[in-house]
Amino acid sequence: MLSLRAISSFSWRVFRFRLFGCEPLISQMDKCTNEEQVFDLIEENKAIISEEEVGCAFNILWQFQKQNTGLLKSVEYIKNHPQFLTLYNLTTNKMEFMNDDNLVNVLYCIQQFAVEPHDPLVEALVTEAWRRLERFDMNVLAKFSTCLADQHLYFSPLMGKIADIVSRNLETIQDLRSLSVLMVSISSLTSQRFQKQLVKKTELLFDTIDSSQVNTARRILQFLRNIKYSYYPLLERCNKVFLSNMNDLDLDTISKIFSLYHSVQFNNFEFILITKKRLTEMIPLFDQPATFVKLFVVLGPMAGPEEKKQLESSILLISEELTSQDALAVIGAMEEMESRNLRLIKKIASILHKNLENYKPIELLKITHSLIVLHFQSKEFFVKLRELLLSYLKISVKTSEISILVSAISKLPSPHLDEVGISRIEAVLPQFDLNDLNSFATSVLKWIQYGHVYPDNTTGKQLKLLQKIDHYGHQRLQKYNNLNSLWAEVKSLKGDWFSESLLEETIATLQRLVDGINYTNVAGIAYFISRTNYLNTLLLDKIASVVLQQIEKIHPFAIFPIILPFSTLNYDPPQRDEFFGTCIQHLNSYLSLLDPLRLVFLGFFFATLEYFPEDLLRTIFNIKFLSRLDSQLEILYSTLNRKVQFRLMELNRAVCLECPEYQIPWFHDRFCQQLYNKDIGSLNGAQQQIYKMLAEVLGGANCVKASALTPYYHLLDFECILDKRKNPLPYGNHNVTLGKMPQMHWESNTQIVGSSLPPGAERIALEFLDLRAFCRNIPHLKGKSAMKKRHLEILGYRVIQIPHFEWNSMVLSTKGARMDYLRERIFGDGKS
């Protein structure tokens, strides 16, 4: 065997000598078919090899590596080859004679072969490139910026110099490929003004690129992710590039695109549907753990029941081969998939358990969250995880890390933090922004809730810590004089602490900086207000005004969050019809492009505001659209799936009742019957009180019906009937157990109620309105409750709404006062 190898080697050398003897060395290297042939040429010509040939050798070696499936092993082998050292030494001696392109290319290739950033040659190449920086053309500058990014030098003075060069030459740059590379590299050093210039330049150059340039589109997406800017016009154009090249996208590229889309909160139904089909076809093709895990992570959350079962079975088969990072990726995907595969959950948890010490704090937070969501139970696991988190907390000095660790500890079963942990938080509080303070406060509230379980009596210290968090939160809010800076911190705030401690001051600060609202932030601020349930007419009027004045600069996708606070809070701005009309007009050309679920929600938002745009409704209530919606529902997680179906039903009901002239049919009987056949809750304490008193006021339990269903399936707290003399009419036999839903008997359910009553009689709907029915700051009825009242009146009911703040007031603190209140509301004359 060894003899054969020797003969083969000798034959190659003789053949190469005859073939290449008179050819230039670069031509000889171009004809090599593997790395060994390149190294042989270097060995034989090292005395005469030029700087250009050194660059060519590095380039060809790297091209071979890109085609090699065993990349890591090959990189190590090449880097340790004797002739690689020869190239290394030749580069050291000849770098100053290399042209710009060759110099940067050699640096790039050397880094790809895992030569460390602190290696003397790498440092020398970077220094030489820095010396020539101003004369680099954009292609060379782009590649050099990638080399610096690979060394994580995003904030270095050298990267700052590159950003300055790009800024000064932006108008003359015509190559979007090079610009996209530079944008990603310098994104951490760009001001908001510069970011807008880069985005505008990208838009201008986008049509100059070939539609097959997937990598350029991906880098543009990466830049938008880095600067946290969901700029829809560019996102859409990038998405079109991906769709037109779907057959050429591999698993790795699809995975990166999905990750970027998630970061910029961009969803495209068509892209998801097509990639789901393509990825499903890939399931049988991958048997290596690393690649199958990547497929599992991307496909799992959008897979149908059969595909999920197949994926889970396959991952279980290879579970013994999974690395710690594989297990981390799988458990995150299982959370998104809402997996209930207990065997697989336990198996992945066992891998995580073995490797807990190897995970970073942010990874431990992900593990904690995923396992809690998946209802995993293991005292041994969580005890070890808790000990690990606490040990990290005691030694951590990074504020971001401390915030992550505290959040992870608070998510554990029976969360608790000792005095050492509390002191650790107190020491760093002044350094934290509002998001971190909010996270801390949420954690402290959980610890206080569970404080009685632990004997160390830390509850008092936790309350003091909460007070300090309040103090720093208010202090931070008061310092803001710029809306964009404020907005960067408050946009994701939510939770009990924020609502109780900071919400009013946050709204007041937004109102103080109201002139800063413009087309770039109006959608985000509108969405934030809708989440707070806080009605501030000045802010909403400003939002409407900005939309009317700057509608051409607002992307149609942004109409969705803009309308939301008006719908949720039941508020009509000045120039109501002009405002809603402008929004709808802006949307009309995009109706066929919007995701089906987004259109359903938009239709519902407008319906709560008594606004029924015909073009939008005709688009939704269309067989083709509903078929697309069904396809999308298949890839949504169960909670969102149910929410979309319910909103479609509510929209269908609203259109049938409020716009009968559109002649849109009611087609939700079966859905509603299935919905109300399930256990949908019970009467709460206040409702049970009211039920008993109504029975007394009306003369018996057979004169009041609890949990009654109306035509079109509105669920009432209580219903009663009065004849024309205002005497209660008894119902037939219907036994109601307090706190339980009555049994339903189904029939056609669209008849107006008055048609089945004696002449002059009226049917009354009584609704107890808890705090969820009203705006947080004033007793103003929110959109859904107002719409329900309209519908009941259309159906022929007299509607009596009992607000919680009236029922629980001091005036109605006795049973007698409450009985009189009910008599007055029902009979209007104090009749007993």
mmCIF file of C-alpha atoms in Angstrom, residues 467-619:
data_model
loop_
_atom_site.group_PDB
_atom_site.id
_atom_site.type_symbol
_atom_site.label_atom_id
_atom_site.label_comp_id
_atom_site.label_asym_id
_atom_site.label_seq_id
_atom_site.Cartn_x
_atom_site.Cartn_y
_atom_site.Cartn_z
ATOM 1 C CA GLN A 467 -39.216 51.367 47.325
ATOM 2 C CA LYS A 468 -35.689 52.054 46.090
ATOM 3 C CA ILE A 469 -36.598 50.675 42.653
ATOM 4 C CA ASP A 470 -39.600 53.050 42.600
ATOM 5 C CA HIS A 471 -37.335 55.964 43.506
ATOM 6 C CA TYR A 472 -34.802 55.268 40.744
ATOM 7 C CA GLY A 473 -37.584 54.663 38.224
ATOM 8 C CA HIS A 474 -39.188 58.065 38.876
ATOM 9 C CA GLN A 475 -35.779 59.729 38.932
ATOM 10 C CA ARG A 476 -34.908 58.268 35.539
ATOM 11 C CA LEU A 477 -38.199 59.344 33.963
ATOM 12 C CA GLN A 478 -37.823 62.935 35.127
ATOM 13 C CA LYS A 479 -34.458 63.433 33.447
ATOM 14 C CA TYR A 480 -35.732 62.886 29.884
ATOM 15 C CA ASN A 481 -36.071 65.856 27.551
ATOM 16 C CA ASN A 482 -35.964 63.909 24.284
ATOM 17 C CA LEU A 483 -38.797 61.667 23.152
ATOM 18 C CA ASN A 484 -36.605 59.251 21.180
ATOM 19 C CA SER A 485 -34.364 58.609 24.192
ATOM 20 C CA LEU A 486 -37.388 58.116 26.435
ATOM 21 C CA TRP A 487 -39.069 55.891 23.897
ATOM 22 C CA ALA A 488 -36.045 53.593 23.641
ATOM 23 C CA GLU A 489 -36.541 52.712 27.318
ATOM 24 C CA VAL A 490 -40.308 52.693 27.850
ATOM 25 C CA LYS A 491 -41.556 50.967 24.688
ATOM 26 C CA SER A 492 -41.327 47.455 26.117
ATOM 27 C CA LEU A 493 -42.350 48.248 29.707
ATOM 28 C CA LYS A 494 -45.272 46.253 31.087
ATOM 29 C CA GLY A 495 -46.354 44.414 34.209
ATOM 30 C CA ASP A 496 -47.899 45.212 37.589
ATOM 31 C CA TRP A 497 -45.059 47.327 38.957
ATOM 32 C CA PHE A 498 -44.937 49.560 35.904
ATOM 33 C CA SER A 499 -48.723 49.960 35.860
ATOM 34 C CA GLU A 500 -48.944 50.819 39.556
ATOM 35 C CA SER A 501 -45.753 52.851 40.040
ATOM 36 C CA LEU A 502 -44.617 54.467 36.794
ATOM 37 C CA LEU A 503 -47.498 54.516 34.327
ATOM 38 C CA GLU A 504 -48.945 57.918 35.237
ATOM 39 C CA GLU A 505 -45.561 59.607 35.223
ATOM 40 C CA THR A 506 -44.648 57.874 31.946
ATOM 41 C CA ILE A 507 -47.822 59.188 30.313
ATOM 42 C CA ALA A 508 -47.145 62.648 31.759
ATOM 43 C CA THR A 509 -43.604 62.553 30.344
ATOM 44 C CA LEU A 510 -44.897 61.465 26.934
ATOM 45 C CA GLN A 511 -47.397 64.324 27.079
ATOM 46 C CA ARG A 512 -44.608 66.762 27.996
ATOM 47 C CA LEU A 513 -42.625 65.594 24.940
ATOM 48 C CA VAL A 514 -45.667 65.210 22.685
ATOM 49 C CA ASP A 515 -44.200 67.439 19.944
ATOM 50 C CA GLY A 516 -41.602 64.741 19.306
ATOM 51 C CA ILE A 517 -44.220 62.322 17.929
ATOM 52 C CA ASN A 518 -43.740 61.895 14.179
ATOM 53 C CA TYR A 519 -44.119 59.335 11.419
ATOM 54 C CA THR A 520 -41.110 57.306 12.620
ATOM 55 C CA ASN A 521 -42.421 56.617 16.131
ATOM 56 C CA VAL A 522 -46.189 57.163 15.915
ATOM 57 C CA ALA A 523 -47.030 53.468 15.424
ATOM 58 C CA GLY A 524 -44.908 52.342 18.360
ATOM 59 C CA ILE A 525 -46.286 54.975 20.714
ATOM 60 C CA ALA A 526 -49.848 54.139 19.681
ATOM 61 C CA TYR A 527 -49.262 50.452 20.401
ATOM 62 C CA PHE A 528 -47.707 51.286 23.773
ATOM 63 C CA ILE A 529 -50.744 53.375 24.761
ATOM 64 C CA SER A 530 -53.102 50.550 23.795
ATOM 65 C CA ARG A 531 -51.239 48.222 26.173
ATOM 66 C CA THR A 532 -51.493 50.646 29.092
ATOM 67 C CA ASN A 533 -55.309 51.023 28.897
ATOM 68 C CA TYR A 534 -54.676 54.652 29.890
ATOM 69 C CA LEU A 535 -56.846 57.181 28.064
ATOM 70 C CA ASN A 536 -54.972 60.407 27.375
ATOM 71 C CA THR A 537 -56.855 62.360 24.756
ATOM 72 C CA LEU A 538 -54.008 64.788 24.105
ATOM 73 C CA LEU A 539 -51.676 61.959 23.061
ATOM 74 C CA LEU A 540 -54.324 60.242 20.935
ATOM 75 C CA ASP A 541 -55.265 63.516 19.249
ATOM 76 C CA LYS A 542 -51.585 64.102 18.459
ATOM 77 C CA ILE A 543 -51.297 60.603 16.977
ATOM 78 C CA ALA A 544 -54.317 61.242 14.752
ATOM 79 C CA SER A 545 -52.932 64.631 13.716
ATOM 80 C CA VAL A 546 -49.512 63.171 12.792
ATOM 81 C CA VAL A 547 -51.184 60.451 10.729
ATOM 82 C CA LEU A 548 -53.303 62.976 8.831
ATOM 83 C CA GLN A 549 -50.309 65.232 8.142
ATOM 84 C CA GLN A 550 -47.676 62.596 7.374
ATOM 85 C CA ILE A 551 -49.646 59.634 6.026
ATOM 86 C CA GLU A 552 -47.485 59.343 2.889
ATOM 87 C CA LYS A 553 -44.429 58.656 5.061
ATOM 88 C CA ILE A 554 -46.190 55.950 7.093
ATOM 89 C CA HIS A 555 -46.102 52.391 5.814
ATOM 90 C CA PRO A 556 -49.528 50.705 5.472
ATOM 91 C CA PHE A 557 -48.380 47.932 7.869
ATOM 92 C CA ALA A 558 -48.187 50.603 10.595
ATOM 93 C CA ILE A 559 -51.942 51.307 10.393
ATOM 94 C CA PHE A 560 -52.560 48.190 12.491
ATOM 95 C CA PRO A 561 -50.909 49.493 15.709
ATOM 96 C CA ILE A 562 -52.042 53.074 15.022
ATOM 97 C CA ILE A 563 -55.746 52.145 15.086
ATOM 98 C CA LEU A 564 -55.394 49.859 18.103
ATOM 99 C CA PRO A 565 -55.543 52.427 20.989
ATOM 100 C CA PHE A 566 -58.575 54.167 19.494
ATOM 101 C CA SER A 567 -60.341 50.793 19.264
ATOM 102 C CA THR A 568 -59.242 49.518 22.670
ATOM 103 C CA LEU A 569 -59.986 52.744 24.546
ATOM 104 C CA ASN A 570 -63.157 53.574 22.588
ATOM 105 C CA TYR A 571 -62.026 57.041 21.590
ATOM 106 C CA ASP A 572 -63.013 59.116 18.561
ATOM 107 C CA PRO A 573 -60.466 61.825 17.756
ATOM 108 C CA PRO A 574 -61.391 65.169 16.212
ATOM 109 C CA GLN A 575 -61.962 64.729 12.469
ATOM 110 C CA ARG A 576 -62.909 61.110 13.199
ATOM 111 C CA ASP A 577 -64.160 60.214 9.731
ATOM 112 C CA GLU A 578 -61.219 61.901 8.003
ATOM 113 C CA PHE A 579 -58.755 60.080 10.250
ATOM 114 C CA PHE A 580 -60.277 56.623 9.791
ATOM 115 C CA GLY A 581 -60.896 57.269 6.096
ATOM 116 C CA THR A 582 -57.276 58.298 5.554
ATOM 117 C CA CYS A 583 -56.076 55.125 7.283
ATOM 118 C CA ILE A 584 -58.339 52.908 5.188
ATOM 119 C CA GLN A 585 -57.436 54.674 1.941
ATOM 120 C CA HIS A 586 -53.770 54.146 2.740
ATOM 121 C CA LEU A 587 -54.452 50.447 3.337
ATOM 122 C CA ASN A 588 -56.558 49.693 0.263
ATOM 123 C CA SER A 589 -53.679 49.089 -2.148
ATOM 124 C CA TYR A 590 -52.110 46.689 0.382
ATOM 125 C CA LEU A 591 -55.147 44.568 1.224
ATOM 126 C CA SER A 592 -53.922 41.678 -0.923
ATOM 127 C CA LEU A 593 -50.434 41.848 0.627
ATOM 128 C CA LEU A 594 -51.298 41.908 4.323
ATOM 129 C CA ASP A 595 -51.295 38.660 6.278
ATOM 130 C CA PRO A 596 -54.838 37.270 6.698
ATOM 131 C CA LEU A 597 -54.755 37.384 10.493
ATOM 132 C CA ARG A 598 -53.655 41.030 10.443
ATOM 133 C CA LEU A 599 -56.625 41.918 8.230
ATOM 134 C CA VAL A 600 -59.024 40.105 10.556
ATOM 135 C CA PHE A 601 -57.731 42.083 13.543
ATOM 136 C CA LEU A 602 -57.898 45.338 11.562
ATOM 137 C CA GLY A 603 -61.504 44.657 10.597
ATOM 138 C CA PHE A 604 -62.350 43.974 14.235
ATOM 139 C CA PHE A 605 -60.590 47.144 15.465
ATOM 140 C CA PHE A 606 -62.573 49.278 13.036
ATOM 141 C CA ALA A 607 -65.812 47.460 13.961
ATOM 142 C CA THR A 608 -65.435 48.368 17.646
ATOM 143 C CA LEU A 609 -65.243 51.998 16.482
ATOM 144 C CA GLU A 610 -68.473 51.638 14.445
ATOM 145 C CA TYR A 611 -66.477 51.990 11.252
ATOM 146 C CA PHE A 612 -67.093 49.411 8.544
ATOM 147 C CA PRO A 613 -64.968 49.982 5.411
ATOM 148 C CA GLU A 614 -66.625 48.003 2.660
ATOM 149 C CA ASP A 615 -63.465 47.187 0.653
ATOM 150 C CA LEU A 616 -61.805 45.718 3.746
ATOM 151 C CA LEU A 617 -64.862 43.663 4.673
ATOM 152 C CA ARG A 618 -65.369 42.369 1.116
ATOM 153 C CA THR A 619 -61.725 41.285 1.133
#
